[in-house]
């Protein structure tokens, strides 16, 4: 009996062990599948995730409607080029005509035994006309170049518009980052006040502290909670605006990374706006070249084959075939100075663009100088912020001990604590402002951003 019980127990243990192995194998297989497919790497709302400014820029380039314009412009360019290339191919026209006229030319000649030919009043014919361009004076080549330069200008305009959108992303990113950092400071301050509330509350219960001090602390806690609510709503609004621009789905507890930018080199790169100005000038040059080519001589061949009556022999009244081949030269030798005026208009347009480019360069130089001065100012302020925080923290710690001992009121403590809180907020504000000034300087210099602060 005991032996059978042991057998039953061993079988049960073996069965449970097999089941456990089966489930472990299944779980490992599922985990391996998710790991290989990268599902664990997908950003989900509700999961903590660090977002950098560069990630926002990359998402903007992929998801904003302007991102599709480049492909559409290239497709449009290919269609235009195909149309221009077809100008070298022969063109064919099929014509059919049936007429009847009231009178025709006749020959009044009385010759014995000879009937003069008569031109028929009814005419019927079908003709096929073929034209072939042999030489167009470079008109097609100039037209292709103009289309190419126009495409480059449109693509550059897309890049310029995207550059402006990135500046909007920068502003929203830093605004949200500033609220994020201030929110953390307020939460830390709230924790300090909660700690003091517990100490003072215990003192009130023991009769060694005043109830008014506890009320002051609780009122200050409520004010902090109001400020936290305002920051949360403001940050949510800024993140929603970022989502609209970038298409990036920000998690609820997303943490934005503070970019760590370095001072760019003195050499400047061309901004997209400057490239756009230059490309517009190239479009004008291509347009001038096309205007000049329109006055060049053109040479073509043509052929006509038909069937009907009469053909080229007006006296032949029978249905018959006929044809004609030839060559044609055209040269626009006088255009009443239309091309000359067009060239002058293009020259004026280039001068206007040069003036706009000079004005832009001047504004860029002013902006770079202002950004550099702002960075220098913030660096000096940051040094002072650190010293102020050290002193204010000593004062707050001293006030906290005095509040616990009952030698000062809660109002005195809160004043010192708020000064420390403001000092920390100023430090965070100046750090973000410096990073933003660095980003602005890099954008003004026409250089991309790259580095971020990793936590």
Coordinates of C-alpha atoms in Angstrom, one line a residue:
X1 CA 0.0 0.0 0.0
X2 CA 2.8 2.4 0.9
X3 CA 4.6 1.4 -2.3
X4 CA 1.6 2.3 -4.4
X5 CA 1.3 5.6 -2.7
X6 CA 5.0 6.4 -3.4
X7 CA 4.4 5.5 -7.1
X8 CA 1.4 7.8 -7.2
X9 CA 3.4 10.6 -5.6
X10 CA 6.3 10.1 -8.0
X11 CA 4.0 10.2 -11.0
X12 CA 2.4 13.3 -9.7
X13 CA 5.8 15.0 -9.2
X14 CA 6.9 13.9 -12.6
X15 CA 3.7 15.2 -14.2
X16 CA 4.0 18.6 -12.4
X17 CA 7.7 18.8 -13.4
X18 CA 6.8 18.2 -17.1
X19 CA 4.1 20.8 -17.0
X20 CA 6.5 23.3 -15.4
X21 CA 9.1 22.6 -18.1
X22 CA 6.5 23.0 -20.8
X23 CA 5.3 26.4 -19.5
X24 CA 8.9 27.6 -19.0
X25 CA 9.7 26.6 -22.6
X26 CA 6.6 28.4 -23.9
X27 CA 7.4 31.6 -21.9
X28 CA 11.0 31.6 -23.1
X29 CA 9.8 31.2 -26.7
X30 CA 7.4 34.0 -26.4
X31 CA 10.0 36.2 -24.8
X32 CA 12.5 35.4 -27.6
X33 CA 9.9 36.2 -30.2
X34 CA 9.2 39.6 -28.7
X35 CA 12.9 40.3 -28.3
X36 CA 13.6 39.5 -31.9
X37 CA 10.7 41.4 -33.3
X38 CA 11.6 44.4 -31.2
X39 CA 8.2 44.8 -29.7
X40 CA 9.6 45.7 -26.4
X41 CA 11.4 48.7 -28.0
X42 CA 8.2 50.4 -29.2
X43 CA 7.4 53.6 -27.3
X44 CA 4.1 53.2 -25.5
X45 CA 2.1 55.8 -23.7
X46 CA 2.4 55.3 -19.9
X47 CA 5.9 54.0 -20.1
X48 CA 8.8 56.2 -18.9
X49 CA 10.9 57.4 -21.9
X50 CA 13.5 60.0 -22.4
X51 CA 13.0 62.2 -25.5
X52 CA 15.8 64.3 -27.0
X53 CA 15.5 67.4 -29.2
X54 CA 17.1 65.5 -32.1
X55 CA 14.4 62.8 -31.8
X56 CA 11.7 65.5 -32.2
X57 CA 13.5 66.9 -35.3
X58 CA 13.8 63.5 -36.8
X59 CA 10.1 62.8 -36.2
X60 CA 9.2 66.1 -37.6
X61 CA 11.0 65.3 -40.9
X62 CA 9.2 62.0 -41.2
X63 CA 5.7 62.8 -40.2
X64 CA 4.9 66.5 -41.0
X65 CA 3.0 67.0 -44.3
X66 CA 5.9 68.9 -45.8
X67 CA 8.0 65.7 -45.6
X68 CA 6.1 64.3 -48.6
X69 CA 6.6 67.3 -50.8
X70 CA 10.1 66.4 -51.9
X71 CA 9.0 63.1 -53.4
X72 CA 6.0 64.8 -55.1
X73 CA 8.2 67.5 -56.5
X74 CA 10.7 64.9 -57.9
X75 CA 7.8 63.0 -59.5
X76 CA 6.6 66.3 -61.1
X77 CA 10.1 67.0 -62.3
X78 CA 10.3 63.6 -64.0
X79 CA 7.0 64.2 -65.8
X80 CA 8.1 67.6 -67.1
X81 CA 11.5 66.3 -68.3
X82 CA 9.7 63.5 -70.1
X83 CA 7.5 66.0 -71.9
X84 CA 10.5 68.0 -73.0
X85 CA 12.4 65.0 -74.3
X86 CA 9.4 64.1 -76.5
X87 CA 10.0 67.3 -78.4
X88 CA 12.8 65.5 -80.3
X89 CA 10.4 62.8 -81.5
X90 CA 8.3 63.3 -84.7
X91 CA 4.8 64.5 -84.4
X92 CA 2.0 63.1 -86.5
X93 CA -1.4 64.6 -87.4
X94 CA -4.2 62.9 -89.3
X95 CA -6.6 65.2 -91.2
X96 CA -9.7 64.4 -93.3
X97 CA -11.7 67.0 -95.3
X98 CA -14.7 67.0 -97.6
X99 CA -15.9 70.2 -99.3
X100 CA -18.1 71.5 -102.1
X101 CA -17.6 75.0 -103.6
X102 CA -20.0 77.0 -105.8
X103 CA -17.4 77.9 -108.4
X104 CA -14.0 76.9 -109.6
X105 CA -11.4 78.2 -112.0
X106 CA -12.2 77.3 -115.6
X107 CA -10.4 77.7 -118.9
X108 CA -12.4 79.2 -121.7
X109 CA -10.6 78.1 -124.8
X110 CA -12.3 76.9 -127.9
X111 CA -9.9 74.4 -129.6
X112 CA -11.5 72.0 -132.1
X113 CA -11.2 68.4 -130.9
X114 CA -9.9 69.4 -127.4
X115 CA -11.9 69.6 -124.3
X116 CA -10.3 71.8 -121.6
X117 CA -9.8 70.2 -118.2
X118 CA -12.3 71.2 -115.4
X119 CA -11.5 71.6 -111.7
X120 CA -14.0 69.6 -109.7
X121 CA -16.3 71.5 -107.4
X122 CA -16.4 68.7 -104.8
X123 CA -13.1 67.8 -103.0
X124 CA -12.4 64.9 -100.7
X125 CA -9.1 64.0 -99.1
X126 CA -7.4 62.4 -96.0
X127 CA -3.9 63.4 -95.1
X128 CA -1.2 62.3 -92.7
X129 CA 1.3 65.1 -91.7
X130 CA 4.6 64.3 -89.9
X131 CA 6.9 66.9 -88.5
X132 CA 10.4 66.3 -87.2
X133 CA 12.6 68.8 -85.3
X134 CA 16.2 68.6 -86.6
X135 CA 17.7 71.5 -84.7
X136 CA 15.9 73.8 -82.2
X137 CA 18.7 76.2 -81.4
X138 CA 19.2 74.7 -77.9
X139 CA 15.6 75.6 -76.8
X140 CA 14.8 72.1 -75.4
X141 CA 18.1 72.0 -73.5
X142 CA 17.5 75.4 -72.0
X143 CA 14.0 74.4 -71.0
X144 CA 15.3 71.3 -69.2
X145 CA 17.8 73.4 -67.3
X146 CA 15.0 75.8 -66.3
X147 CA 12.9 73.0 -65.0
X148 CA 15.9 71.5 -63.1
X149 CA 16.7 74.8 -61.5
X150 CA 13.0 75.4 -60.6
X151 CA 12.9 71.9 -59.0
X152 CA 16.0 72.7 -56.9
X153 CA 14.4 76.0 -55.8
X154 CA 11.2 74.2 -54.7
X155 CA 13.2 71.6 -52.9
X156 CA 15.2 74.3 -51.2
X157 CA 12.0 76.1 -50.2
X158 CA 10.8 72.9 -48.5
X159 CA 14.0 72.7 -46.6
X160 CA 13.6 76.4 -45.6
X161 CA 10.1 75.8 -44.4
X162 CA 11.2 72.7 -42.5
X163 CA 14.0 74.8 -40.9
X164 CA 11.4 77.3 -39.6
X165 CA 9.3 74.4 -38.2
X166 CA 12.3 73.1 -36.4
X167 CA 12.7 76.5 -34.7
X168 CA 9.1 76.2 -33.5
X169 CA 9.9 72.7 -32.2
X170 CA 12.8 74.1 -30.3
X171 CA 10.7 76.7 -28.6
X172 CA 8.0 74.2 -27.6
X173 CA 10.6 71.7 -26.4
X174 CA 12.4 74.2 -24.2
X175 CA 9.2 75.6 -22.9
X176 CA 8.1 72.1 -21.9
X177 CA 11.5 71.3 -20.5
X178 CA 11.5 74.4 -18.3
X179 CA 8.1 73.5 -16.9
X180 CA 9.4 69.9 -16.3
X181 CA 12.3 71.1 -14.3
X182 CA 10.3 73.7 -12.3
X183 CA 7.8 70.9 -11.6
X184 CA 10.5 68.8 -10.1
X185 CA 11.7 71.6 -7.9
X186 CA 8.2 72.3 -6.6
X187 CA 7.7 68.6 -5.8
X188 CA 11.0 68.6 -3.8
X189 CA 9.8 71.8 -2.0
X190 CA 6.5 70.1 -1.3
X191 CA 8.3 67.2 0.3
X192 CA 10.2 69.5 2.6
X193 CA 7.0 71.2 3.6
X194 CA 5.4 67.8 4.3
X195 CA 8.3 66.9 6.5
X196 CA 7.9 70.2 8.4
X197 CA 4.1 69.6 8.7
X198 CA 4.7 66.3 10.4
X199 CA 7.2 67.8 12.9
X200 CA 5.1 70.9 13.7
X201 CA 1.9 68.8 13.8
X202 CA 3.6 66.6 16.4
X203 CA 4.6 69.7 18.3
X204 CA 1.1 71.0 18.3
X205 CA -0.2 67.7 19.6
X206 CA 2.3 67.9 22.4
X207 CA 1.5 71.6 23.1
X208 CA 5.0 72.8 22.3
X209 CA 4.1 74.4 18.9
X210 CA 1.4 76.8 17.8
X211 CA -1.5 75.7 15.6
X212 CA -1.0 78.9 13.5
X213 CA 2.4 77.7 12.3
X214 CA 0.8 74.4 11.2
X215 CA -1.9 76.4 9.3
X216 CA 0.8 78.5 7.5
X217 CA 2.6 75.3 6.4
X218 CA -0.6 73.7 5.1
X219 CA -1.6 76.8 3.3
X220 CA 1.8 77.0 1.6
X221 CA 1.5 73.4 0.6
X222 CA -1.9 74.2 -1.1
X223 CA -0.3 77.1 -3.0
X224 CA 2.5 74.8 -4.2
X225 CA -0.1 72.3 -5.4
X226 CA -1.8 75.1 -7.3
X227 CA 1.5 76.0 -9.0
X228 CA 2.2 72.3 -9.8
X229 CA -1.3 72.0 -11.4
X230 CA -0.6 75.0 -13.5
X231 CA 2.8 73.7 -14.6
X232 CA 1.3 70.3 -15.5
X233 CA -1.4 71.8 -17.6
X234 CA 1.0 74.2 -19.3
X235 CA 3.4 71.3 -20.0
X236 CA 0.6 69.2 -21.4
X237 CA -0.4 71.9 -23.7
X238 CA 3.2 72.4 -25.0
X239 CA 3.6 68.6 -25.5
X240 CA 0.3 68.4 -27.4
X241 CA 1.6 71.2 -29.7
X242 CA 4.8 69.2 -30.2
X243 CA 2.7 66.1 -31.0
X244 CA 0.9 68.1 -33.7
X245 CA 4.2 69.2 -35.3
X246 CA 6.2 66.0 -34.9
X247 CA 3.6 63.2 -34.9
X248 CA 5.5 61.8 -31.9
X249 CA 3.3 60.2 -29.3
X250 CA 4.7 61.4 -26.0
X251 CA 4.2 59.1 -23.0
X252 CA 2.4 60.5 -20.0
X253 CA 5.5 60.6 -17.9
X254 CA 7.9 61.5 -20.7
X255 CA 11.2 63.1 -19.6
X256 CA 12.8 65.6 -21.9
X257 CA 16.6 65.6 -22.1
X258 CA 18.5 68.8 -21.8
X259 CA 20.6 69.3 -25.0
X260 CA 24.3 69.8 -24.3
X261 CA 25.4 72.0 -27.1
X262 CA 28.9 73.3 -27.7
X263 CA 29.9 76.7 -29.1
X264 CA 30.1 76.3 -32.9
X265 CA 33.2 77.1 -34.9
X266 CA 33.7 80.6 -36.3
X267 CA 33.1 79.3 -39.8
X268 CA 29.4 79.6 -40.8
X269 CA 27.5 77.3 -43.0
X270 CA 24.9 78.5 -45.5
X271 CA 21.5 78.6 -44.0
X272 CA 18.6 77.1 -46.0
X273 CA 17.3 80.7 -46.5
X274 CA 20.6 81.7 -48.1
X275 CA 20.6 78.6 -50.3
X276 CA 17.1 79.5 -51.4
X277 CA 18.1 83.0 -52.4
X278 CA 21.0 81.6 -54.4
X279 CA 18.8 79.0 -56.1
X280 CA 16.3 81.7 -57.1
X281 CA 19.1 83.6 -58.8
X282 CA 20.0 80.4 -60.7
X283 CA 16.4 80.1 -61.8
X284 CA 16.5 83.6 -63.1
X285 CA 19.8 82.8 -65.0
X286 CA 18.1 79.8 -66.6
X287 CA 15.1 81.9 -67.6
X288 CA 17.4 84.4 -69.3
X289 CA 19.1 81.6 -71.2
X290 CA 15.7 80.3 -72.3
X291 CA 14.6 83.7 -73.5
X292 CA 17.8 84.0 -75.6
X293 CA 17.3 80.6 -77.1
X294 CA 13.9 81.5 -78.4
X295 CA 15.5 83.8 -81.0
X296 CA 17.8 81.1 -82.3
X297 CA 17.1 79.6 -85.8
X298 CA 15.2 76.2 -85.9
X299 CA 15.4 73.6 -88.6
X300 CA 12.8 70.9 -89.2
X301 CA 11.6 68.3 -91.8
X302 CA 8.1 67.5 -92.7
X303 CA 6.2 65.1 -94.9
X304 CA 2.5 64.8 -95.9
X305 CA 0.9 61.8 -97.5
X306 CA -2.7 61.8 -98.6
X307 CA -5.5 60.1 -100.6
X308 CA -8.4 61.8 -102.3
X309 CA -9.4 64.0 -105.1
X310 CA -8.1 66.2 -106.4
X311 CA -4.5 65.9 -105.1
X312 CA -1.8 68.3 -105.9
X313 CA -2.9 68.0 -109.5
X314 CA -6.1 70.1 -109.5
X315 CA -7.3 68.7 -112.8
X316 CA -7.2 65.0 -111.7
X317 CA -10.7 64.1 -110.7
X318 CA -10.0 60.5 -109.7
X319 CA -9.3 59.3 -106.2
X320 CA -5.5 58.8 -105.9
X321 CA -2.6 59.0 -103.5
X322 CA -0.2 61.9 -103.3
X323 CA 2.6 63.1 -101.0
X324 CA 4.9 66.0 -100.2
X325 CA 8.3 66.1 -98.3
X326 CA 10.4 69.1 -97.4
X327 CA 12.5 71.0 -94.9
X328 CA 11.8 74.3 -93.1
X329 CA 14.0 76.9 -91.5
X330 CA 12.6 79.5 -89.0
X331 CA 14.5 82.4 -87.4
X332 CA 12.9 85.1 -85.3
X333 CA 15.2 87.9 -86.5
X334 CA 13.2 90.8 -85.0
X335 CA 11.1 90.7 -81.8
X336 CA 10.7 94.5 -81.1
X337 CA 13.3 94.1 -78.3
X338 CA 11.1 91.7 -76.3
X339 CA 14.1 89.5 -75.3
X340 CA 16.1 92.6 -74.4
X341 CA 13.4 93.8 -72.0
X342 CA 13.1 90.3 -70.5
X343 CA 16.8 90.2 -69.8
X344 CA 16.6 93.5 -68.1
X345 CA 13.7 92.4 -66.0
X346 CA 15.7 89.3 -64.9
X347 CA 18.7 91.5 -64.0
X348 CA 16.5 93.7 -61.8
X349 CA 15.0 90.6 -60.1
X350 CA 18.5 89.3 -59.3
X351 CA 19.4 92.7 -57.8
X352 CA 16.3 92.5 -55.6
X353 CA 17.3 89.0 -54.5
X354 CA 20.9 90.2 -53.8
X355 CA 19.5 93.0 -51.6
X356 CA 17.3 90.6 -49.7
X357 CA 20.3 88.2 -49.2
X358 CA 22.4 91.1 -47.9
X359 CA 19.7 92.1 -45.5
X360 CA 19.4 88.5 -44.3
X361 CA 23.1 88.2 -43.8
X362 CA 23.1 91.4 -41.7
X363 CA 20.3 90.1 -39.6
X364 CA 22.1 86.8 -39.1
X365 CA 25.2 88.6 -37.9
X366 CA 23.2 90.7 -35.4
X367 CA 21.4 87.5 -34.2
X368 CA 24.7 85.6 -33.8
X369 CA 26.2 88.5 -31.8
X370 CA 23.2 88.7 -29.5
X371 CA 23.2 84.9 -28.9
X372 CA 26.9 84.9 -28.0
X373 CA 26.4 87.8 -25.6
X374 CA 23.4 86.0 -24.0
X375 CA 25.4 82.8 -23.5
X376 CA 28.3 84.8 -21.8
X377 CA 25.7 86.5 -19.5
X378 CA 24.1 83.2 -18.6
X379 CA 27.4 81.5 -17.9
X380 CA 28.2 84.2 -15.3
X381 CA 24.7 84.0 -13.8
X382 CA 25.0 80.3 -13.4
X383 CA 28.2 80.6 -11.4
X384 CA 26.4 83.0 -9.1
X385 CA 23.3 80.7 -8.9
X386 CA 25.5 77.9 -7.5
X387 CA 26.9 80.2 -4.8
X388 CA 23.4 81.5 -3.9
X389 CA 21.9 78.0 -3.6
X390 CA 24.7 76.9 -1.2
X391 CA 24.0 79.9 1.1
X392 CA 20.2 79.6 0.8
X393 CA 20.3 75.9 1.6
X394 CA 22.3 76.6 4.8
X395 CA 19.8 79.2 5.7
X396 CA 16.8 76.9 5.1
X397 CA 18.4 74.1 7.1
X398 CA 19.1 76.4 10.0
X399 CA 15.5 77.7 9.8
X400 CA 14.1 74.1 9.8
X401 CA 16.0 73.3 13.0
X402 CA 14.8 76.6 14.6
X403 CA 11.2 75.8 13.6
X404 CA 11.5 72.4 15.2
X405 CA 12.8 74.0 18.4
X406 CA 10.1 76.6 18.3
X407 CA 12.5 79.6 18.2
X408 CA 11.0 81.0 14.9
X409 CA 7.6 80.9 13.3
X410 CA 6.5 79.0 10.3
X411 CA 6.3 82.3 8.3
X412 CA 10.0 82.8 8.9
X413 CA 10.8 79.3 7.8
X414 CA 8.6 79.5 4.7
X415 CA 10.3 82.8 3.7
X416 CA 13.7 81.1 3.8
X417 CA 12.5 78.0 2.1
X418 CA 10.9 80.0 -0.7
X419 CA 14.1 81.9 -1.3
X420 CA 16.0 78.6 -1.6
X421 CA 13.2 77.3 -4.0
X422 CA 13.5 80.4 -6.1
X423 CA 17.3 80.1 -6.2
X424 CA 17.0 76.5 -7.5
X425 CA 14.3 77.6 -10.0
X426 CA 16.6 80.4 -11.2
X427 CA 19.5 77.9 -11.6
X428 CA 17.3 75.5 -13.6
X429 CA 15.9 78.4 -15.7
X430 CA 19.4 79.7 -16.5
X431 CA 20.6 76.3 -17.4
X432 CA 17.8 75.8 -19.8
X433 CA 18.1 79.3 -21.2
X434 CA 21.8 78.7 -21.8
X435 CA 21.1 75.5 -23.7
X436 CA 18.4 77.2 -25.7
X437 CA 20.7 80.1 -26.5
X438 CA 23.3 77.5 -27.7
X439 CA 20.7 75.8 -29.9
X440 CA 19.6 79.2 -31.3
X441 CA 23.3 80.1 -32.0
X442 CA 23.8 76.8 -33.8
X443 CA 20.6 77.3 -35.8
X444 CA 21.7 80.8 -36.7
X445 CA 25.0 79.5 -37.8
X446 CA 23.3 77.0 -40.1
X447 CA 24.5 73.9 -38.2
X448 CA 22.5 70.9 -36.9
X449 CA 22.2 69.9 -33.3
X450 CA 23.5 66.6 -32.0
X451 CA 24.3 66.1 -28.4
X452 CA 22.0 65.7 -25.5
X453 CA 22.3 65.4 -21.7
X454 CA 21.9 61.8 -20.6
X455 CA 20.6 61.1 -17.2

